[in-house]
C-alpha atoms as a PDB file:
ATOM      1  CA  MET A   1      -2.512 -19.217 -33.932  1.00  0.00           C
ATOM      2  CA  HIS A   2      -2.609 -16.541 -31.109  1.00  0.00           C
ATOM      3  CA  VAL A   3      -5.940 -16.422 -29.261  1.00  0.00           C
ATOM      4  CA  LEU A   4      -6.758 -13.605 -26.816  1.00  0.00           C
ATOM      5  CA  ILE A   5      -9.524 -14.449 -24.330  1.00  0.00           C
ATOM      6  CA  LEU A   6     -10.925 -11.430 -22.463  1.00  0.00           C
ATOM      7  CA  GLY A   7     -11.632 -13.284 -19.284  1.00  0.00           C
ATOM      8  CA  GLY A   8     -12.414 -13.149 -15.604  1.00  0.00           C
ATOM      9  CA  THR A   9     -15.320 -15.494 -15.650  1.00  0.00           C
ATOM     10  CA  THR A  10     -15.723 -19.257 -15.072  1.00  0.00           C
ATOM     11  CA  GLU A  11     -16.340 -19.761 -18.742  1.00  0.00           C
ATOM     12  CA  ALA A  12     -13.190 -17.995 -19.702  1.00  0.00           C
ATOM     13  CA  ARG A  13     -11.079 -20.177 -17.450  1.00  0.00           C
ATOM     14  CA  ARG A  14     -12.869 -23.373 -18.804  1.00  0.00           C
ATOM     15  CA  LEU A  15     -12.142 -22.202 -22.330  1.00  0.00           C
ATOM     16  CA  ALA A  16      -8.415 -21.536 -21.649  1.00  0.00           C
ATOM     17  CA  GLU A  17      -8.283 -25.069 -20.089  1.00  0.00           C
ATOM     18  CA  LEU A  18      -9.855 -26.596 -23.223  1.00  0.00           C
ATOM     19  CA  LEU A  19      -7.323 -24.793 -25.473  1.00  0.00           C
ATOM     20  CA  ALA A  20      -4.338 -25.157 -23.350  1.00  0.00           C
ATOM     21  CA  GLY A  21      -3.460 -28.734 -24.589  1.00  0.00           C
ATOM     22  CA  ASP A  22      -3.445 -27.578 -28.268  1.00  0.00           C
ATOM     23  CA  ALA A  23       0.311 -27.283 -29.294  1.00  0.00           C
ATOM     24  CA  GLY A  24      -0.777 -25.160 -32.283  1.00  0.00           C
ATOM     25  CA  LEU A  25      -2.383 -22.396 -30.245  1.00  0.00           C
ATOM     26  CA  ARG A  26      -0.890 -19.736 -28.140  1.00  0.00           C
ATOM     27  CA  VAL A  27      -3.566 -18.642 -25.568  1.00  0.00           C
ATOM     28  CA  THR A  28      -3.472 -15.364 -23.689  1.00  0.00           C
ATOM     29  CA  SER A  29      -6.022 -14.416 -21.103  1.00  0.00           C
ATOM     30  CA  SER A  30      -6.656 -10.839 -20.185  1.00  0.00           C
ATOM     31  CA  LEU A  31      -8.040  -9.931 -16.766  1.00  0.00           C
ATOM     32  CA  ALA A  32      -9.281  -6.519 -15.825  1.00  0.00           C
ATOM     33  CA  GLY A  33      -7.598  -6.487 -12.471  1.00  0.00           C
ATOM     34  CA  ARG A  34     -10.455  -5.476 -10.418  1.00  0.00           C
ATOM     35  CA  VAL A  35     -10.342  -8.583  -8.093  1.00  0.00           C
ATOM     36  CA  ALA A  36      -7.294  -8.726  -5.725  1.00  0.00           C
ATOM     37  CA  ALA A  37      -6.648 -12.371  -5.960  1.00  0.00           C
ATOM     38  CA  PRO A  38      -8.114 -13.650  -9.242  1.00  0.00           C
ATOM     39  CA  ARG A  39      -8.213 -17.416 -10.206  1.00  0.00           C
ATOM     40  CA  LEU A  40      -5.674 -17.584 -12.923  1.00  0.00           C
ATOM     41  CA  PRO A  41      -6.394 -19.690 -16.085  1.00  0.00           C
ATOM     42  CA  PRO A  42      -3.693 -21.816 -17.736  1.00  0.00           C
ATOM     43  CA  GLY A  43      -1.532 -20.144 -20.474  1.00  0.00           C
ATOM     44  CA  GLU A  44      -0.331 -16.628 -20.636  1.00  0.00           C
ATOM     45  CA  VAL A  45      -1.945 -13.940 -18.586  1.00  0.00           C
ATOM     46  CA  ARG A  46      -2.105 -10.128 -18.780  1.00  0.00           C
ATOM     47  CA  VAL A  47      -3.694  -8.019 -16.195  1.00  0.00           C
ATOM     48  CA  GLY A  48      -5.127  -4.519 -16.540  1.00  0.00           C
ATOM     49  CA  GLY A  49      -6.994  -2.420 -19.212  1.00  0.00           C
ATOM     50  CA  PHE A  50      -5.956  -1.673 -22.735  1.00  0.00           C
ATOM     51  CA  GLY A  51      -6.585   2.011 -22.996  1.00  0.00           C
ATOM     52  CA  GLY A  52      -9.861   1.875 -24.792  1.00  0.00           C
ATOM     53  CA  ALA A  53     -10.734   0.469 -28.175  1.00  0.00           C
ATOM     54  CA  GLU A  54      -7.750   2.020 -29.897  1.00  0.00           C
ATOM     55  CA  GLY A  55      -5.380   0.642 -27.375  1.00  0.00           C
ATOM     56  CA  MET A  56      -6.860  -2.817 -27.656  1.00  0.00           C
ATOM     57  CA  ALA A  57      -6.553  -2.625 -31.480  1.00  0.00           C
ATOM     58  CA  ALA A  58      -2.909  -1.670 -31.129  1.00  0.00           C
ATOM     59  CA  TRP A  59      -2.425  -4.630 -28.757  1.00  0.00           C
ATOM     60  CA  LEU A  60      -4.054  -7.000 -31.182  1.00  0.00           C
ATOM     61  CA  ARG A  61      -1.717  -5.939 -33.916  1.00  0.00           C
ATOM     62  CA  GLU A  62       1.421  -5.702 -31.893  1.00  0.00           C
ATOM     63  CA  HIS A  63       0.997  -9.226 -30.431  1.00  0.00           C
ATOM     64  CA  ARG A  64      -0.198 -10.671 -33.685  1.00  0.00           C
ATOM     65  CA  VAL A  65      -3.614 -11.905 -32.299  1.00  0.00           C
ATOM     66  CA  ASP A  66      -5.472 -14.061 -34.854  1.00  0.00           C
ATOM     67  CA  ALA A  67      -8.719 -14.527 -32.966  1.00  0.00           C
ATOM     68  CA  LEU A  68     -10.480 -12.631 -30.144  1.00  0.00           C
ATOM     69  CA  ILE A  69     -12.903 -14.160 -27.641  1.00  0.00           C
ATOM     70  CA  ASP A  70     -14.937 -11.915 -25.339  1.00  0.00           C
ATOM     71  CA  ALA A  71     -15.669 -14.058 -22.360  1.00  0.00           C
ATOM     72  CA  THR A  72     -16.192 -11.314 -19.850  1.00  0.00           C
ATOM     73  CA  HIS A  73     -18.936 -10.897 -17.426  1.00  0.00           C
ATOM     74  CA  PRO A  74     -22.305 -10.270 -19.134  1.00  0.00           C
ATOM     75  CA  PHE A  75     -22.417  -6.803 -17.515  1.00  0.00           C
ATOM     76  CA  ALA A  76     -18.896  -5.832 -18.716  1.00  0.00           C
ATOM     77  CA  LYS A  77     -20.538  -3.632 -21.366  1.00  0.00           C
ATOM     78  CA  ALA A  78     -17.633  -1.143 -21.997  1.00  0.00           C
ATOM     79  CA  ILE A  79     -14.989  -3.833 -22.650  1.00  0.00           C
ATOM     80  CA  SER A  80     -17.357  -5.768 -24.937  1.00  0.00           C
ATOM     81  CA  PHE A  81     -18.003  -2.722 -27.153  1.00  0.00           C
ATOM     82  CA  ASN A  82     -14.391  -1.819 -27.091  1.00  0.00           C
ATOM     83  CA  ALA A  83     -13.652  -5.373 -28.226  1.00  0.00           C
ATOM     84  CA  ALA A  84     -15.986  -5.088 -31.040  1.00  0.00           C
ATOM     85  CA  SER A  85     -14.472  -1.820 -32.268  1.00  0.00           C
ATOM     86  CA  ALA A  86     -10.887  -3.125 -31.804  1.00  0.00           C
ATOM     87  CA  ALA A  87     -11.653  -6.365 -33.560  1.00  0.00           C
ATOM     88  CA  ALA A  88     -13.131  -4.533 -36.613  1.00  0.00           C
ATOM     89  CA  THR A  89     -10.168  -2.019 -36.726  1.00  0.00           C
ATOM     90  CA  ALA A  90      -7.540  -4.785 -36.438  1.00  0.00           C
ATOM     91  CA  HIS A  91      -9.487  -7.181 -38.758  1.00  0.00           C
ATOM     92  CA  VAL A  92      -9.530  -9.890 -36.123  1.00  0.00           C
ATOM     93  CA  PRO A  93     -12.446 -12.420 -35.854  1.00  0.00           C
ATOM     94  CA  LEU A  94     -14.333 -11.913 -32.743  1.00  0.00           C
ATOM     95  CA  LEU A  95     -16.792 -14.093 -30.724  1.00  0.00           C
ATOM     96  CA  ALA A  96     -18.808 -13.358 -27.609  1.00  0.00           C
ATOM     97  CA  LEU A  97     -19.123 -16.213 -24.934  1.00  0.00           C
ATOM     98  CA  ARG A  98     -22.030 -15.478 -22.772  1.00  0.00           C
ATOM     99  CA  ARG A  99     -23.626 -17.895 -20.252  1.00  0.00           C
ATOM    100  CA  PRO A 100     -27.354 -18.025 -20.681  1.00  0.00           C
ATOM    101  CA  GLY A 101     -29.433 -15.675 -18.521  1.00  0.00           C
ATOM    102  CA  TRP A 102     -31.715 -16.763 -15.756  1.00  0.00           C
ATOM    103  CA  VAL A 103     -35.317 -17.478 -16.551  1.00  0.00           C
ATOM    104  CA  ALA A 104     -38.151 -16.863 -14.001  1.00  0.00           C
ATOM    105  CA  GLY A 105     -40.127 -19.986 -12.945  1.00  0.00           C
ATOM    106  CA  GLU A 106     -43.334 -20.749 -11.179  1.00  0.00           C
ATOM    107  CA  GLY A 107     -43.448 -19.100  -7.732  1.00  0.00           C
ATOM    108  CA  ASP A 108     -40.736 -16.453  -8.539  1.00  0.00           C
ATOM    109  CA  ASP A 109     -41.547 -12.879  -7.707  1.00  0.00           C
ATOM    110  CA  TRP A 110     -39.134 -10.983 -10.087  1.00  0.00           C
ATOM    111  CA  HIS A 111     -39.208  -7.325 -10.779  1.00  0.00           C
ATOM    112  CA  PRO A 112     -36.890  -6.747 -13.937  1.00  0.00           C
ATOM    113  CA  VAL A 113     -35.288  -3.282 -14.239  1.00  0.00           C
ATOM    114  CA  GLY A 114     -32.878  -1.840 -16.773  1.00  0.00           C
ATOM    115  CA  SER A 115     -30.176  -0.483 -14.389  1.00  0.00           C
ATOM    116  CA  LEU A 116     -28.957  -0.262 -10.892  1.00  0.00           C
ATOM    117  CA  GLU A 117     -30.478   3.166 -10.600  1.00  0.00           C
ATOM    118  CA  GLN A 118     -33.833   1.682 -11.503  1.00  0.00           C
ATOM    119  CA  ALA A 119     -33.391  -1.053  -9.025  1.00  0.00           C
ATOM    120  CA  ALA A 120     -32.822   1.505  -6.344  1.00  0.00           C
ATOM    121  CA  ARG A 121     -35.908   3.343  -7.168  1.00  0.00           C
ATOM    122  CA  VAL A 122     -38.123   0.325  -6.738  1.00  0.00           C
ATOM    123  CA  LEU A 123     -36.770  -0.914  -3.464  1.00  0.00           C
ATOM    124  CA  PRO A 124     -38.724   1.181  -0.883  1.00  0.00           C
ATOM    125  CA  ALA A 125     -41.935  -0.279  -2.131  1.00  0.00           C
ATOM    126  CA  LEU A 126     -40.677  -3.963  -1.852  1.00  0.00           C
ATOM    127  CA  GLY A 127     -38.803  -4.184   1.490  1.00  0.00           C
ATOM    128  CA  GLU A 128     -36.537  -2.778   4.105  1.00  0.00           C
ATOM    129  CA  ARG A 129     -33.693  -5.234   4.522  1.00  0.00           C
ATOM    130  CA  VAL A 130     -32.014  -5.749   1.194  1.00  0.00           C
ATOM    131  CA  PHE A 131     -29.624  -8.674   0.118  1.00  0.00           C
ATOM    132  CA  LEU A 132     -27.513  -6.735  -2.612  1.00  0.00           C
ATOM    133  CA  THR A 133     -25.657  -9.168  -4.723  1.00  0.00           C
ATOM    134  CA  THR A 134     -24.640  -6.953  -7.422  1.00  0.00           C
ATOM    135  CA  GLY A 135     -20.901  -6.775  -6.460  1.00  0.00           C
ATOM    136  CA  ARG A 136     -18.907  -3.832  -5.105  1.00  0.00           C
ATOM    137  CA  MET A 137     -19.069  -1.812  -8.255  1.00  0.00           C
ATOM    138  CA  GLY A 138     -22.073   0.487  -8.587  1.00  0.00           C
ATOM    139  CA  LEU A 139     -22.965   0.763  -4.892  1.00  0.00           C
ATOM    140  CA  ALA A 140     -23.399   4.536  -5.365  1.00  0.00           C
ATOM    141  CA  ALA A 141     -26.770   3.891  -6.812  1.00  0.00           C
ATOM    142  CA  PHE A 142     -27.893   2.674  -3.311  1.00  0.00           C
ATOM    143  CA  ALA A 143     -26.334   5.531  -1.401  1.00  0.00           C
ATOM    144  CA  GLU A 144     -29.049   8.045  -2.167  1.00  0.00           C
ATOM    145  CA  PRO A 145     -30.608   9.810   0.856  1.00  0.00           C
ATOM    146  CA  ASP A 146     -34.014   8.536   0.020  1.00  0.00           C
ATOM    147  CA  LEU A 147     -32.779   4.988   0.733  1.00  0.00           C
ATOM    148  CA  ALA A 148     -31.334   5.833   4.183  1.00  0.00           C
ATOM    149  CA  ALA A 149     -34.123   3.944   5.975  1.00  0.00           C
ATOM    150  CA  LEU A 150     -33.217   0.617   4.242  1.00  0.00           C
ATOM    151  CA  TRP A 151     -30.587  -1.845   5.447  1.00  0.00           C
ATOM    152  CA  PHE A 152     -28.235  -3.464   2.927  1.00  0.00           C
ATOM    153  CA  LEU A 153     -26.327  -6.696   3.137  1.00  0.00           C
ATOM    154  CA  VAL A 154     -23.647  -6.319   0.528  1.00  0.00           C
ATOM    155  CA  ARG A 155     -21.927  -9.498  -0.727  1.00  0.00           C
ATOM    156  CA  SER A 156     -18.745  -9.170  -2.787  1.00  0.00           C
ATOM    157  CA  VAL A 157     -15.418 -10.780  -3.281  1.00  0.00           C
ATOM    158  CA  ASP A 158     -13.451  -7.761  -2.245  1.00  0.00           C
ATOM    159  CA  ALA A 159     -14.245  -5.018   0.219  1.00  0.00           C
ATOM    160  CA  PRO A 160     -16.510  -2.239  -1.230  1.00  0.00           C
ATOM    161  CA  GLU A 161     -15.392   1.424  -1.337  1.00  0.00           C
ATOM    162  CA  PRO A 162     -17.524   4.524  -0.869  1.00  0.00           C
ATOM    163  CA  PRO A 163     -19.968   5.797  -1.835  1.00  0.00           C
ATOM    164  CA  PHE A 164     -22.136   3.064  -0.491  1.00  0.00           C
ATOM    165  CA  PRO A 165     -25.461   2.777   1.476  1.00  0.00           C
ATOM    166  CA  ALA A 166     -25.660   4.522   4.751  1.00  0.00           C
ATOM    167  CA  ARG A 167     -26.780   1.423   6.699  1.00  0.00           C
ATOM    168  CA  MET A 168     -24.973  -1.542   5.478  1.00  0.00           C
ATOM    169  CA  GLY A 169     -23.432  -4.902   6.391  1.00  0.00           C
ATOM    170  CA  VAL A 170     -20.615  -6.504   4.320  1.00  0.00           C
ATOM    171  CA  LEU A 171     -20.135 -10.180   3.582  1.00  0.00           C
ATOM    172  CA  LEU A 172     -16.899 -11.020   1.694  1.00  0.00           C
ATOM    173  CA  ASP A 173     -17.462 -14.237  -0.164  1.00  0.00           C
ATOM    174  CA  ARG A 174     -16.890 -15.875  -3.456  1.00  0.00           C
ATOM    175  CA  GLY A 175     -19.235 -18.490  -5.223  1.00  0.00           C
ATOM    176  CA  PRO A 176     -20.360 -21.084  -5.869  1.00  0.00           C
ATOM    177  CA  PHE A 177     -23.048 -20.803  -3.085  1.00  0.00           C
ATOM    178  CA  THR A 178     -25.278 -23.581  -1.810  1.00  0.00           C
ATOM    179  CA  LEU A 179     -29.027 -23.530  -1.442  1.00  0.00           C
ATOM    180  CA  ASP A 180     -28.753 -24.435   2.231  1.00  0.00           C
ATOM    181  CA  GLY A 181     -26.407 -21.580   2.667  1.00  0.00           C
ATOM    182  CA  GLU A 182     -28.537 -19.048   0.885  1.00  0.00           C
ATOM    183  CA  ARG A 183     -31.535 -20.138   2.879  1.00  0.00           C
ATOM    184  CA  GLU A 184     -29.697 -19.530   6.119  1.00  0.00           C
ATOM    185  CA  LEU A 185     -28.456 -16.209   4.970  1.00  0.00           C
ATOM    186  CA  LEU A 186     -31.958 -14.899   4.136  1.00  0.00           C
ATOM    187  CA  ARG A 187     -33.247 -16.123   7.476  1.00  0.00           C
ATOM    188  CA  THR A 188     -30.407 -14.860   9.670  1.00  0.00           C
ATOM    189  CA  HIS A 189     -30.381 -11.433   8.239  1.00  0.00           C
ATOM    190  CA  ARG A 190     -34.148 -11.210   7.907  1.00  0.00           C
ATOM    191  CA  ILE A 191     -33.966 -10.390   4.241  1.00  0.00           C
ATOM    192  CA  ASP A 192     -37.161  -9.223   2.596  1.00  0.00           C
ATOM    193  CA  VAL A 193     -35.936  -8.273  -0.862  1.00  0.00           C
ATOM    194  CA  VAL A 194     -32.945  -9.472  -3.139  1.00  0.00           C
ATOM    195  CA  VAL A 195     -31.319  -7.398  -5.752  1.00  0.00           C
ATOM    196  CA  THR A 196     -29.193  -9.185  -8.352  1.00  0.00           C
ATOM    197  CA  LYS A 197     -27.858  -8.747 -11.943  1.00  0.00           C
ATOM    198  CA  ASP A 198     -28.909 -11.268 -14.423  1.00  0.00           C
ATOM    199  CA  SER A 199     -25.552 -12.815 -14.547  1.00  0.00           C
ATOM    200  CA  GLY A 200     -26.705 -16.283 -15.407  1.00  0.00           C
ATOM    201  CA  GLY A 201     -24.888 -19.494 -14.430  1.00  0.00           C
ATOM    202  CA  ALA A 202     -25.110 -22.067 -11.539  1.00  0.00           C
ATOM    203  CA  ALA A 203     -22.629 -20.593  -9.123  1.00  0.00           C
ATOM    204  CA  THR A 204     -24.896 -17.871  -7.748  1.00  0.00           C
ATOM    205  CA  ALA A 205     -28.342 -19.091  -8.750  1.00  0.00           C
ATOM    206  CA  PRO A 206     -29.149 -20.755  -5.327  1.00  0.00           C
ATOM    207  CA  LYS A 207     -30.165 -17.296  -4.040  1.00  0.00           C
ATOM    208  CA  LEU A 208     -33.030 -17.235  -6.622  1.00  0.00           C
ATOM    209  CA  ALA A 209     -34.305 -20.674  -5.344  1.00  0.00           C
ATOM    210  CA  ALA A 210     -33.973 -19.586  -1.698  1.00  0.00           C
ATOM    211  CA  ALA A 211     -35.921 -16.327  -2.425  1.00  0.00           C
ATOM    212  CA  ARG A 212     -38.676 -18.361  -4.170  1.00  0.00           C
ATOM    213  CA  GLU A 213     -38.950 -20.710  -1.263  1.00  0.00           C
ATOM    214  CA  ALA A 214     -39.149 -17.785   1.247  1.00  0.00           C
ATOM    215  CA  GLY A 215     -41.565 -15.615  -0.793  1.00  0.00           C
ATOM    216  CA  VAL A 216     -38.985 -12.889  -1.048  1.00  0.00           C
ATOM    217  CA  PRO A 217     -39.218 -10.580  -4.090  1.00  0.00           C
ATOM    218  CA  VAL A 218     -36.163 -10.355  -6.372  1.00  0.00           C
ATOM    219  CA  VAL A 219     -35.184  -7.249  -8.308  1.00  0.00           C
ATOM    220  CA  VAL A 220     -33.423  -8.500 -11.521  1.00  0.00           C
ATOM    221  CA  VAL A 221     -31.179  -6.012 -13.417  1.00  0.00           C
ATOM    222  CA  GLU A 222     -31.396  -7.165 -17.059  1.00  0.00           C
ATOM    223  CA  ARG A 223     -28.046  -7.610 -18.906  1.00  0.00           C
ATOM    224  CA  PRO A 224     -26.909  -5.234 -21.705  1.00  0.00           C
ATOM    225  CA  PRO A 225     -27.066  -6.614 -25.303  1.00  0.00           C
ATOM    226  CA  VAL A 226     -23.953  -7.979 -27.064  1.00  0.00           C
ATOM    227  CA  PRO A 227     -22.550  -5.424 -29.720  1.00  0.00           C
ATOM    228  CA  GLU A 228     -24.568  -5.770 -32.961  1.00  0.00           C
ATOM    229  CA  GLY A 229     -23.009  -8.157 -35.539  1.00  0.00           C
ATOM    230  CA  VAL A 230     -20.946 -10.137 -32.915  1.00  0.00           C
ATOM    231  CA  PRO A 231     -21.599 -13.858 -33.003  1.00  0.00           C
ATOM    232  CA  VAL A 232     -22.515 -15.497 -29.712  1.00  0.00           C
ATOM    233  CA  THR A 233     -21.940 -18.881 -28.122  1.00  0.00           C
ATOM    234  CA  THR A 234     -23.053 -19.992 -24.674  1.00  0.00           C
ATOM    235  CA  THR A 235     -20.483 -22.614 -23.717  1.00  0.00           C
ATOM    236  CA  PRO A 236     -16.701 -22.868 -23.730  1.00  0.00           C
ATOM    237  CA  GLU A 237     -17.013 -26.034 -25.905  1.00  0.00           C
ATOM    238  CA  GLU A 238     -18.998 -24.156 -28.534  1.00  0.00           C
ATOM    239  CA  ALA A 239     -16.342 -21.316 -28.525  1.00  0.00           C
ATOM    240  CA  ALA A 240     -13.581 -23.911 -28.998  1.00  0.00           C
ATOM    241  CA  THR A 241     -15.410 -25.256 -31.935  1.00  0.00           C
ATOM    242  CA  TRP A 242     -15.931 -21.770 -33.449  1.00  0.00           C
ATOM    243  CA  LEU A 243     -12.155 -21.230 -33.127  1.00  0.00           C
ATOM    244  CA  GLN A 244     -11.639 -24.290 -35.258  1.00  0.00           C
ATOM    245  CA  HIS A 245     -13.879 -22.934 -38.036  1.00  0.00           C
ATOM    246  CA  SER A 246     -13.103 -19.203 -37.757  1.00  0.00           C
ATOM    247  CA  ASP A 247     -11.467 -17.186 -40.535  1.00  0.00           C
ATOM    248  CA  ALA A 248      -8.214 -16.851 -38.293  1.00  0.00           C
ATOM    249  CA  PRO A 249      -5.130 -18.346 -39.877  1.00  0.00           C
END
């Protein structure tokens, strides 16, 4: 059986590790190629796009893929919808692997929004020194002239490219992060508001705890829905079990 994992996440790598020891499986992980030095999973690896849903469907057929698992980032909306369309076209079983989202707790001052653009609009009323943890993609939303008075600390794995905020510091780093480290970051940079996507997972969650302790508001961009009709699991182990019981040959 040939399994294609749309990856780039911790869960995708863990799934590839779980499947690597099965002699009856051929596992290929596909990475988008947006990170300069990605952590490679075991098994075969391809890097780059497919050319939309039609290109992915053609790839599934050409490489005789028997099952497709979408383990991309919760905010990789385009690739997820392309995967749903391609799987339907190529008649390949599809599963979405999504880590659970974060849930606000007592003491959290969260401001949920539906997009980066909405996050940018609410910022002036919340603070002037912004810890922007949404990655290097989408910074244009925070480059608007009416945000010129705000200062942004942008944390990302790779250096951001313009357009980006007029007043900005860049911190190149990769999780997992620690609570002590996030506390120090908020204190050192005098952060008074945090912006994050609801990525879920433990690797970047300490910033939320640090913000709660410091009484700092957090603007949370809600994740897009999984394409309709696609089954969802929340752990690599559940995905491996699904694979055993899927309709793939």
